[in-house]
Short mmCIF file of C-alpha atoms and ligand atoms in Angstrom, two decimals:
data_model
loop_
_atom_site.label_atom_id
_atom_site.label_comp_id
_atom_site.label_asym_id
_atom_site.label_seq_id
_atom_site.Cartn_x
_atom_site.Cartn_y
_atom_site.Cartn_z
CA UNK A 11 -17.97 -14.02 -27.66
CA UNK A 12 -16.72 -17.02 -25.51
CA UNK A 13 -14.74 -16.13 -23.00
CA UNK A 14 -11.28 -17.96 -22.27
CA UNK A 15 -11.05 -16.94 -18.56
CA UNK A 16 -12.71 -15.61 -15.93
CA UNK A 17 -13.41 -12.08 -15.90
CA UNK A 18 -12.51 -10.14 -12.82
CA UNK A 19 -13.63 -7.06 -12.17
CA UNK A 20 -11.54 -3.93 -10.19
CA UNK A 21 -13.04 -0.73 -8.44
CA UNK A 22 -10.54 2.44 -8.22
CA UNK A 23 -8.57 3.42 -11.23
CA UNK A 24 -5.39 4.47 -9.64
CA UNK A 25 -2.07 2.54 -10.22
CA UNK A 26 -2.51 -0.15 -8.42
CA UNK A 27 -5.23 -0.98 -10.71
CA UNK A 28 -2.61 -0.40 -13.55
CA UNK A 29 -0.28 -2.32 -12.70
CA UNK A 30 -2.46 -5.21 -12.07
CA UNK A 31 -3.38 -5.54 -15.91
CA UNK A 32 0.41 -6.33 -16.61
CA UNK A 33 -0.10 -9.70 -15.08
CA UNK A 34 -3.85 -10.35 -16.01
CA UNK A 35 -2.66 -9.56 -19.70
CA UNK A 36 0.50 -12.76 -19.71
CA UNK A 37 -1.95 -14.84 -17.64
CA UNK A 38 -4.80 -14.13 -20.26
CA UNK A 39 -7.37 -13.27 -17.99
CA UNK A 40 -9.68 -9.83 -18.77
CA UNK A 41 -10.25 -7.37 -16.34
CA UNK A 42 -13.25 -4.80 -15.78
CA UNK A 43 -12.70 -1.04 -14.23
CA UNK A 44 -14.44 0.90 -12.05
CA UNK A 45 -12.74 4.64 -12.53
CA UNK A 46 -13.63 7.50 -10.87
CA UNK A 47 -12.66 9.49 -14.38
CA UNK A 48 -11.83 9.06 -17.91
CA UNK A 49 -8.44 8.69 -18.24
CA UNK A 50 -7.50 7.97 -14.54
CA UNK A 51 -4.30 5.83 -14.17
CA UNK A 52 -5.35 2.59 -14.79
CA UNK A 53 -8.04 3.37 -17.51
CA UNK A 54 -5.45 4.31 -19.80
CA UNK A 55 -4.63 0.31 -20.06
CA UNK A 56 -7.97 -1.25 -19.02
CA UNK A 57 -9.96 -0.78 -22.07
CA UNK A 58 -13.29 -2.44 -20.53
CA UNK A 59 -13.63 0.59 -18.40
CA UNK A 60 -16.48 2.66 -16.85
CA UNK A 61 -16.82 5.88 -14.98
CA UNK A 62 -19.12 5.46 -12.04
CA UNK A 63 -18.72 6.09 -8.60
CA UNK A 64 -17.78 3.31 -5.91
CA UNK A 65 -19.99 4.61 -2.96
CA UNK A 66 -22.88 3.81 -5.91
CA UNK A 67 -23.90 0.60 -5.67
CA UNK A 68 -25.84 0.09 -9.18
CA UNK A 69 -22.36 1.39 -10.45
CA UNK A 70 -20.75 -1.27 -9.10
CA UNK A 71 -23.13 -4.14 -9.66
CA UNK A 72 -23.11 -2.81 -13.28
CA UNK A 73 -19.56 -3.31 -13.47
CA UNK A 74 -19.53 -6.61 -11.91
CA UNK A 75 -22.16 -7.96 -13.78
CA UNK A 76 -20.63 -11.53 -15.34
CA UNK A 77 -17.33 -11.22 -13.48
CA UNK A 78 -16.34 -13.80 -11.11
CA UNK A 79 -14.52 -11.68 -8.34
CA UNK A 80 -14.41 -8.18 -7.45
CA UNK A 81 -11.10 -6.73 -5.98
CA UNK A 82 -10.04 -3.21 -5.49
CA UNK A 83 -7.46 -0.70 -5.84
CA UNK A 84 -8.24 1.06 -2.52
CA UNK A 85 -10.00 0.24 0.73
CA UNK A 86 -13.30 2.63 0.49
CA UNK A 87 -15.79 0.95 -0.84
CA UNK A 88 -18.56 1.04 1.58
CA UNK A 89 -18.62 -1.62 4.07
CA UNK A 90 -22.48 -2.54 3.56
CA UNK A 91 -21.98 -2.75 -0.62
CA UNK A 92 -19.56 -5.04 -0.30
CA UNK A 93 -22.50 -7.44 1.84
CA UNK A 94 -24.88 -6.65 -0.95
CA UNK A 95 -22.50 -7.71 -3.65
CA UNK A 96 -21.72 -10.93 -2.02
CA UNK A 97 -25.07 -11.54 -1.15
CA UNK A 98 -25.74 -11.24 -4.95
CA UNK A 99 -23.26 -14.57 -5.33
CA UNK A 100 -20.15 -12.13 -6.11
CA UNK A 101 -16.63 -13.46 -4.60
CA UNK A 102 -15.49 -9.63 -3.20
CA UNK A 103 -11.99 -10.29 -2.40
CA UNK A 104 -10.91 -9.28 0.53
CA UNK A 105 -14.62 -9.88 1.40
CA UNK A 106 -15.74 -6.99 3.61
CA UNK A 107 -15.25 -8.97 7.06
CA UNK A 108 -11.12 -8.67 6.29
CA UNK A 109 -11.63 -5.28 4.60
CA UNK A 110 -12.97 -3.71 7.43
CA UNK A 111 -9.83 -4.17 9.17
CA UNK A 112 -7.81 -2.07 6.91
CA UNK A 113 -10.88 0.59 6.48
CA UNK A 114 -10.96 1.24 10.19
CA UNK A 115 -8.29 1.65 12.74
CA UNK A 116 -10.22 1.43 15.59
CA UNK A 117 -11.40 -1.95 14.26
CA UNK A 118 -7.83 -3.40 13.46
CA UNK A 119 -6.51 -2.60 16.88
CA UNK A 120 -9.61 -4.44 18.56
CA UNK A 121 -8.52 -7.10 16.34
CA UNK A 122 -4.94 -7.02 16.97
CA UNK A 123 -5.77 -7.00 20.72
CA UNK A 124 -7.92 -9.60 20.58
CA UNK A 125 -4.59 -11.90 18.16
CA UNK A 126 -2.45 -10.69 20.59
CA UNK A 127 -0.46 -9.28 18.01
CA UNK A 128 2.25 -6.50 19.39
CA UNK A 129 0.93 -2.98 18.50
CA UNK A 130 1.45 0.63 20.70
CA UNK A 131 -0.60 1.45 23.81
CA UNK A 132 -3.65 2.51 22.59
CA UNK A 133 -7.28 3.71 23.32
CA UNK A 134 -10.41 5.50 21.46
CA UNK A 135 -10.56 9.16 22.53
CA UNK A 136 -13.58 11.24 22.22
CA UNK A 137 -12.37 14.85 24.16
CA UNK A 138 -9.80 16.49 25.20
CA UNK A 139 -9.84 15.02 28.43
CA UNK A 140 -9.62 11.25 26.97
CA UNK A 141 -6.49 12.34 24.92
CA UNK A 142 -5.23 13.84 28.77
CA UNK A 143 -5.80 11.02 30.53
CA UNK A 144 -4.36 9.07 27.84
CA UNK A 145 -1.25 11.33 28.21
CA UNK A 146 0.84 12.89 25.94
CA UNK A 147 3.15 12.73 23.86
CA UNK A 148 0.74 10.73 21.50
CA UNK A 149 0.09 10.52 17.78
CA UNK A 150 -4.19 10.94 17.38
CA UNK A 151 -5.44 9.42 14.51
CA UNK A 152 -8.92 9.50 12.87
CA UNK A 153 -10.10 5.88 12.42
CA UNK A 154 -11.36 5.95 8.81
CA UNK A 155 -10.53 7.38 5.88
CA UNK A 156 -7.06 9.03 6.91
CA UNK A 157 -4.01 8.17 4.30
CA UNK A 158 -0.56 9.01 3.29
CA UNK A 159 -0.19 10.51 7.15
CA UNK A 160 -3.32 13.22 6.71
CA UNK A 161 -5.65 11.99 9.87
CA UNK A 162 -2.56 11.45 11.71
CA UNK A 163 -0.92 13.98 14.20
CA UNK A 164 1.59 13.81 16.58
CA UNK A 165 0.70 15.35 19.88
CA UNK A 166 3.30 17.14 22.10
CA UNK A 167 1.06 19.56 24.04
CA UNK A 168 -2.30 20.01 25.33
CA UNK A 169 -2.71 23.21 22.89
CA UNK A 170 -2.18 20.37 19.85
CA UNK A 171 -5.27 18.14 21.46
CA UNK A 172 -8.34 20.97 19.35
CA UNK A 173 -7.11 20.42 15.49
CA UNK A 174 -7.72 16.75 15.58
CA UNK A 175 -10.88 17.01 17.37
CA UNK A 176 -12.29 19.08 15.40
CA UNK A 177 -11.22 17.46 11.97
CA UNK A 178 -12.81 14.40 13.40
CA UNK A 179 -15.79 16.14 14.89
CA UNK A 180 -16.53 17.87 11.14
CA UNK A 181 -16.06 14.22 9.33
CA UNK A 182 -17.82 12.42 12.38
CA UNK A 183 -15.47 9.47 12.60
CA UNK A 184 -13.75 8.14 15.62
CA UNK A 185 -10.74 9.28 16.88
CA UNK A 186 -7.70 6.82 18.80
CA UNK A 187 -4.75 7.78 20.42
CA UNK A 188 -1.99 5.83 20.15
CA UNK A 189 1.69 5.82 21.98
CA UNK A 190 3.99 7.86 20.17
CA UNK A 191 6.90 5.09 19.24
CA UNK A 192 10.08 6.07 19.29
CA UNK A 193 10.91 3.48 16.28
CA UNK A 194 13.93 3.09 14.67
CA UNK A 195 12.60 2.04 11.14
CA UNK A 196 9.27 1.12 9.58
CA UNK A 197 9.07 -2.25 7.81
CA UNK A 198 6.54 -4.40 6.10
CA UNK A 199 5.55 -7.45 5.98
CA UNK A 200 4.04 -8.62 2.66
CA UNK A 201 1.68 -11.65 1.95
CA UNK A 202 -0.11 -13.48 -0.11
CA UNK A 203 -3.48 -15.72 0.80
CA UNK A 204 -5.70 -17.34 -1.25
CA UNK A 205 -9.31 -18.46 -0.23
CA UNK A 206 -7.58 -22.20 -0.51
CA UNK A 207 -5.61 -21.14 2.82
CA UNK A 208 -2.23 -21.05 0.49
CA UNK A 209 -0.44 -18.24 1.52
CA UNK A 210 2.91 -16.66 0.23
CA UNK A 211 5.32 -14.35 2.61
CA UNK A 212 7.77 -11.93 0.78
CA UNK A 213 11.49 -11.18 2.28
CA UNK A 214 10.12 -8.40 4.96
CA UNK A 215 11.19 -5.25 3.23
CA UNK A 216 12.48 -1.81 5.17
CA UNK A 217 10.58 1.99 4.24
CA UNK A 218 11.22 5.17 4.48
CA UNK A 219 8.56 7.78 4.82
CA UNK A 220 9.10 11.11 3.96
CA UNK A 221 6.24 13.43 5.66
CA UNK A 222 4.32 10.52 5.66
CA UNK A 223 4.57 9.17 2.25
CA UNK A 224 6.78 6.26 1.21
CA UNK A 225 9.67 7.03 -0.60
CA UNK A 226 11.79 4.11 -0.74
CA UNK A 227 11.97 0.50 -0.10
CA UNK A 228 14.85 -1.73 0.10
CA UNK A 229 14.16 -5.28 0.28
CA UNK A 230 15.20 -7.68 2.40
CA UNK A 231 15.37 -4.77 5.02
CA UNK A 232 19.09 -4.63 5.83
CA UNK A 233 20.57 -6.01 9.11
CA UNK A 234 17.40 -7.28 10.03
CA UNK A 235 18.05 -10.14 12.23
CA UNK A 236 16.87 -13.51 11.02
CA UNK A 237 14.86 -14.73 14.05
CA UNK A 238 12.61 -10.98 13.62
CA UNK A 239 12.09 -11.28 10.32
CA UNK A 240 10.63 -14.49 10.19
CA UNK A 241 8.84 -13.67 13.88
CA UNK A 242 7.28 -10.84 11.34
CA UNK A 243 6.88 -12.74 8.34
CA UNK A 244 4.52 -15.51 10.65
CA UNK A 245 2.57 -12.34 11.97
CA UNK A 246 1.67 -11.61 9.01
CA UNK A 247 0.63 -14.96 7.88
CA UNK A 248 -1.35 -15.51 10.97
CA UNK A 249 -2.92 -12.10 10.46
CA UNK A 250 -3.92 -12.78 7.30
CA UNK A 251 -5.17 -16.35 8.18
CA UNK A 252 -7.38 -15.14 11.17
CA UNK A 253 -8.57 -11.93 9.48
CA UNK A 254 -9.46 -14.43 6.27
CA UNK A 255 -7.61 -12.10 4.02
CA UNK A 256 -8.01 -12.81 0.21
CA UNK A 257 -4.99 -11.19 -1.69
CA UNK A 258 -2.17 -9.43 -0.87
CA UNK A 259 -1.71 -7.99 2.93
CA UNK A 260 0.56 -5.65 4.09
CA UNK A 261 1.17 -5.36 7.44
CA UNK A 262 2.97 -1.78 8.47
CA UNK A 263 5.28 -2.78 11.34
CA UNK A 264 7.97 -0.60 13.38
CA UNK A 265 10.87 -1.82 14.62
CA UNK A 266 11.47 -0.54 18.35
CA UNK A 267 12.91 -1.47 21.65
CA UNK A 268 10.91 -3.12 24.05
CA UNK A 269 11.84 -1.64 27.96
CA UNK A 270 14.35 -4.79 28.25
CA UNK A 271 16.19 -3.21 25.19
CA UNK A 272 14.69 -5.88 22.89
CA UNK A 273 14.63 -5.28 19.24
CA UNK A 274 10.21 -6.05 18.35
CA UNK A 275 8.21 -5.02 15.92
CA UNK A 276 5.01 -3.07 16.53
CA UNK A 277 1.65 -3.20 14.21
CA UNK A 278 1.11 0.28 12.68
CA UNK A 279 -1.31 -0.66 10.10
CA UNK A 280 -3.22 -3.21 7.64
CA UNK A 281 -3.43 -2.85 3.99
CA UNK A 282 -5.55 -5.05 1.63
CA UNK A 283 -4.54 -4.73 -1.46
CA UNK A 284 -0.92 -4.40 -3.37
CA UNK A 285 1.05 -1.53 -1.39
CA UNK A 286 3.91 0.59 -2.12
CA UNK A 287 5.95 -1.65 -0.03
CA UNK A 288 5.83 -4.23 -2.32
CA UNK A 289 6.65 -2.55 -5.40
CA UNK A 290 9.89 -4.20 -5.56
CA UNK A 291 8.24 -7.34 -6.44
CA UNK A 292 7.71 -6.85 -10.12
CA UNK A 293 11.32 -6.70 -10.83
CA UNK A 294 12.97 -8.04 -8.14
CA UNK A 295 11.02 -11.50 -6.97
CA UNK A 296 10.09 -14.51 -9.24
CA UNK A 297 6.09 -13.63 -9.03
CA UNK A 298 4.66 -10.05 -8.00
CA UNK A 299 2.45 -9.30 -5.36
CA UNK A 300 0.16 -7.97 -8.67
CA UNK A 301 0.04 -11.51 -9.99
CA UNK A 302 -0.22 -13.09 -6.35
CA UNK A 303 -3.32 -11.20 -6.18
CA UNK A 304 -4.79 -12.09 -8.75
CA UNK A 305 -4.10 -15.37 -8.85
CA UNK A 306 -5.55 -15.54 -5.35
CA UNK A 307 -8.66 -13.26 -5.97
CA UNK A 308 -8.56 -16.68 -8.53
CA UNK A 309 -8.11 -18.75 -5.74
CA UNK A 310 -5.45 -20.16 -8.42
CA UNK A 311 -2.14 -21.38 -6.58
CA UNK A 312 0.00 -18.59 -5.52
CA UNK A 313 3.75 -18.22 -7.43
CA UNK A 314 7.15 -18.08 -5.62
CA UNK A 315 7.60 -14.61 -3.49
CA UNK A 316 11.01 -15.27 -3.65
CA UNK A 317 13.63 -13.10 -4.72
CA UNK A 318 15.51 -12.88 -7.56
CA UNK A 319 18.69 -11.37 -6.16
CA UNK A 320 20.33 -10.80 -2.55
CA UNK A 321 18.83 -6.81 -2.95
CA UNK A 322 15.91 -4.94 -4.33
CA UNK A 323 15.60 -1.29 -4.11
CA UNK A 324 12.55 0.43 -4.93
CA UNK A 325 12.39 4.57 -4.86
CA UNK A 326 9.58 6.80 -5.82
CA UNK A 327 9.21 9.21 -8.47
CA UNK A 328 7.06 11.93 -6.96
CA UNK A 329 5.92 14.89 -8.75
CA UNK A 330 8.55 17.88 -8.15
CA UNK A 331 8.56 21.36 -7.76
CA UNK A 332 10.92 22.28 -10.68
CA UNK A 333 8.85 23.70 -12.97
CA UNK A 334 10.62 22.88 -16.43
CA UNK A 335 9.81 19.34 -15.80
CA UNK A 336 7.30 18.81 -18.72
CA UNK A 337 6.75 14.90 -19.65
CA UNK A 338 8.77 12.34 -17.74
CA UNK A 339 8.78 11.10 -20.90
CA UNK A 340 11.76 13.17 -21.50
CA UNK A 341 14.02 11.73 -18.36
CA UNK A 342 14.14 8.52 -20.37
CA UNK A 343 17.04 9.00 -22.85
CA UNK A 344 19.79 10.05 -19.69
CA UNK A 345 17.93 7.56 -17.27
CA UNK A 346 18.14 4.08 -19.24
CA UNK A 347 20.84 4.87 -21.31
CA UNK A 348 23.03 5.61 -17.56
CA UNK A 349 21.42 2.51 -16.30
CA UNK A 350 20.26 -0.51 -19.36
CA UNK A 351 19.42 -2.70 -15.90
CA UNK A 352 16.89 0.06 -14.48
CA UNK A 353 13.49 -0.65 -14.35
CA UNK A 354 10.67 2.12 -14.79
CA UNK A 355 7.13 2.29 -14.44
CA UNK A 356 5.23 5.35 -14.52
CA UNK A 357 1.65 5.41 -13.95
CA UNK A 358 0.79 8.17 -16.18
CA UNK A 359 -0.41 10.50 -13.74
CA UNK A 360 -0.31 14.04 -14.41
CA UNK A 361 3.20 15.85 -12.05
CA UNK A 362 2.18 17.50 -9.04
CA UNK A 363 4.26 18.57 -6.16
CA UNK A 364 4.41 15.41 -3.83
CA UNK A 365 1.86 13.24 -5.87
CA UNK A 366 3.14 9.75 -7.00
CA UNK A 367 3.62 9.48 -10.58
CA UNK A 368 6.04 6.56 -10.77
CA UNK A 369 8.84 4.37 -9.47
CA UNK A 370 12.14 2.89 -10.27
CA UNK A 371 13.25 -0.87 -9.23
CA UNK A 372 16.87 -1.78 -8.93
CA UNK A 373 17.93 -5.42 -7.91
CA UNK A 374 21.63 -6.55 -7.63
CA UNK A 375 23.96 -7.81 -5.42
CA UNK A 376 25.79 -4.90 -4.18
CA UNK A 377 23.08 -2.94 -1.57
CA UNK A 378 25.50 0.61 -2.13
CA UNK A 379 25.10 0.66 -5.78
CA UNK A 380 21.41 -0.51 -6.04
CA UNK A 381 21.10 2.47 -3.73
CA UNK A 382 23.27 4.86 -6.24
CA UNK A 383 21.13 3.76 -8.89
CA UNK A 384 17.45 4.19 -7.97
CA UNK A 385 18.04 7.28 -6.17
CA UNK A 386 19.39 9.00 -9.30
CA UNK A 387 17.12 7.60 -11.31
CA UNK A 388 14.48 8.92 -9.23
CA UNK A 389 15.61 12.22 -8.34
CA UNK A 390 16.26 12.38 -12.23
CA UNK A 391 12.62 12.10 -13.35
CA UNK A 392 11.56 14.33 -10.38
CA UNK A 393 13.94 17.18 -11.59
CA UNK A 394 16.05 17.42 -8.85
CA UNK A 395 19.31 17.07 -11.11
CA UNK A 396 18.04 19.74 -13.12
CA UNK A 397 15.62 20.51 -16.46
CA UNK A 398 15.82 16.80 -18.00
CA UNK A 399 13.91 17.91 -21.52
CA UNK A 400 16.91 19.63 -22.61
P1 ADP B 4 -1.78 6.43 7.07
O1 ADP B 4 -3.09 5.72 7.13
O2 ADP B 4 -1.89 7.86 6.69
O3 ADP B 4 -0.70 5.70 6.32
P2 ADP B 4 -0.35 5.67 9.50
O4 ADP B 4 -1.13 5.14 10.64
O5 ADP B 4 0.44 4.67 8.71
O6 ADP B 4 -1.33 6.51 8.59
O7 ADP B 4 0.63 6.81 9.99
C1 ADP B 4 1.42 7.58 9.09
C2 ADP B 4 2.84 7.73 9.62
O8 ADP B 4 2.81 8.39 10.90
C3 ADP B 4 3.52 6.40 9.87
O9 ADP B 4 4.09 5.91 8.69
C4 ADP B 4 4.54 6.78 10.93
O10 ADP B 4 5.68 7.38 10.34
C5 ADP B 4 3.80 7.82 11.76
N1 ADP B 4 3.12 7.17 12.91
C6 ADP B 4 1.91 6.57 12.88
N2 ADP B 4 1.59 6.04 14.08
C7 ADP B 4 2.64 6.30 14.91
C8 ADP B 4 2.92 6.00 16.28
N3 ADP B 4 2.05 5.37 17.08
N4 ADP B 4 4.12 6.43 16.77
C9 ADP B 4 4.99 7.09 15.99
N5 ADP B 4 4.78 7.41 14.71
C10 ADP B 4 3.62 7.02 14.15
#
């Protein structure tokens, strides 16, 4: 069989990796899975599938065997497999010396430090006289493999110093402490880079976390003033440039006030790959950061970030707690015939309480109504508005 495109291959079947195969299908190029199960997320639409794990590495040279890049749905893949896969001629992208950065906390604030790039006070703490000394309040964070806000507690008192210790003394990794920001709003800055050096920034976007998960987006982050977004749009860029970041990078940012009463933004965090925050892009810019991946995992030129309307609203379907939810399958009748301009994509995950199974993009021109919209869209497929299979 002759093959009309490069074949690309992606480790972790989650939805990331799903939604990924929307754009590899219009630009014709075939991808190759990695899941951790049959019928994960993005198996369900990546027919040229295997189950292996990722900390294997003859499952994932089997996989990548005749692709021309590797990329991944999440950041675990063991730092030393992604040397011997690029030592075997593979193009891993992000190549593990960016990856890192996004794996390991600890790691990303040496490298913020060393960029100069505003972040919190911050220091590695080993006891629970470090974490003293470093003085509290403080939020203690483990330095790998903490997500969605587990490996991350806030601080108060000295009796709060033990738990995180001794969750990071049973996983042995590192532990930092970090200032505890009083911010007023998280934001994110999302780009693009391709090994060429091209680079694309998206309008900065605004999140909300709800007990550490993200729950909505609204992009360009409202009242934002003009001067810090595009102070935190070039942060990113430069981030990505000096880390050498292939494909998409999100950089987690709060917006505080500095001790002059400055408005700044603060570096929480790195992600590699497409993120939540940028969500919003499939409906609501001219190319999505799914596509701008690709095409730079490619190294192909990158497409417009820009956006397709003045707002984009993006709100999470997460599994609920009412019960007579059954398929949210059945929330489509009420949702799209209330809303013909709503778009949906659900992951097909199976509902639990609090897991992601889906989101809703709105884009318009009126901030209040996009709002209206994606909210009750979203709290309509969760259940909230009652037993939607009736
Ligand atoms: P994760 O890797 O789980 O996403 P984060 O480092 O992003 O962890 O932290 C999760 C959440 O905890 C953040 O979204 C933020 O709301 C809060 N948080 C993290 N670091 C700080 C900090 N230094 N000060 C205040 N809140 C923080």
């Amino acid at each position: 069989m002759s093959e009309h495109a490069p074949r690309v291959a992606v480790i972790g079947g989650g939805q990331l990796a799903r939604m990924m195969a929307q754009p590899a299908v219009a630009l014709g190029v075939p991808l190759r899975l990695l899941a951790e199960a049959e019928g994960v997320s993005a198996a369900q639409v990546i027919g040229d599938h295997e189950v292996g794990d990722y900390r294997d590495l003859d499952a994932l040279r089997r996989i990548t065997e005749g692709c021309a890049a590797v990329t991944f749905d999440h950041e675990h893949v063991p730092t030393e497999h992604l040397h011997a896969l690029e030592e075997d001629g593979l193009a891993v992208r992000p190549g593990p010396e960016a990856l890192v950065h996004a794996q390991d906390k600890i790691v990303m604030r040496e490298a913020m430090s060393r960029l100069g790039a505003p972040q919190p006070r911050w220091a590695e703490v080993a006891t629970h006289a470090d974490v003293e000394a470093f003085g509290l309040p403080c939020v203690l964070k483990v330095s790998r493999g903490g997500y969605d806000g587990k490996g991350v507690w806030v601080v108060r008192t000295a009796d709060d110093i033990d738990e995180p210790l001794a969750a990071a003394g049973r996983t042995g990794v590192r532990l930092l402490a970090e200032e505890l920001v009083d911010f007023s709003r998280e934001l994110s800055a999302l780009v693009a880079r391709a090994p060429s050096g091209q680079a694309a920034a998206y309008p900065v976007a605004a999140s909300l976390q709800v007990d550490g998960v993200c729950n909505e987006v609204i992009a360009p982050a409202p009242d934002l003033a003009p001067e810090l977004a595009a102070r935190a749009q070039q942060l990113a860029l430069r981030i990505a440039g000096e880390l050498g970041v292939t494909g998409i990078l999100a950089v987690e940012l709060f917006e505080a006030r500095d001790a002059a009463g400055e408005t700044v933004v603060l570096v929480n965090e790195l992600a590699m790959r497409p993120h939540n925050t940028g969500h919003w892009t499939q409906d609501g810019a001219v190319t999505s950061q799914f596509e701008n991946h690709l095409r730079a995992v490619l190294d192909l030129p990158l497409g417009s970030p820009e956006p397709r309307a003045t707002w984009s609203v993006m709100v999470n379907i997460l599994g609920g707690d009412n019960p007579d939810v059954g398929r949210l399958y059945d929330g489509y009748p009420h949702a799209l015939a209330r809303d013909p301009k709503l778009r949906v994509h659900l992951y097909g995950k199976g509902l639990r309480p609090g897991r992601k199974v889906g989101h809703v993009n709105v884009y318009g021109e009126d901030l209040e109504d996009c709002l209206e919209r994606a909210r009750h869209a979203a709290a309509w497929f969760r259940g909230d508005l009652g037993n939607h299979s009736e």
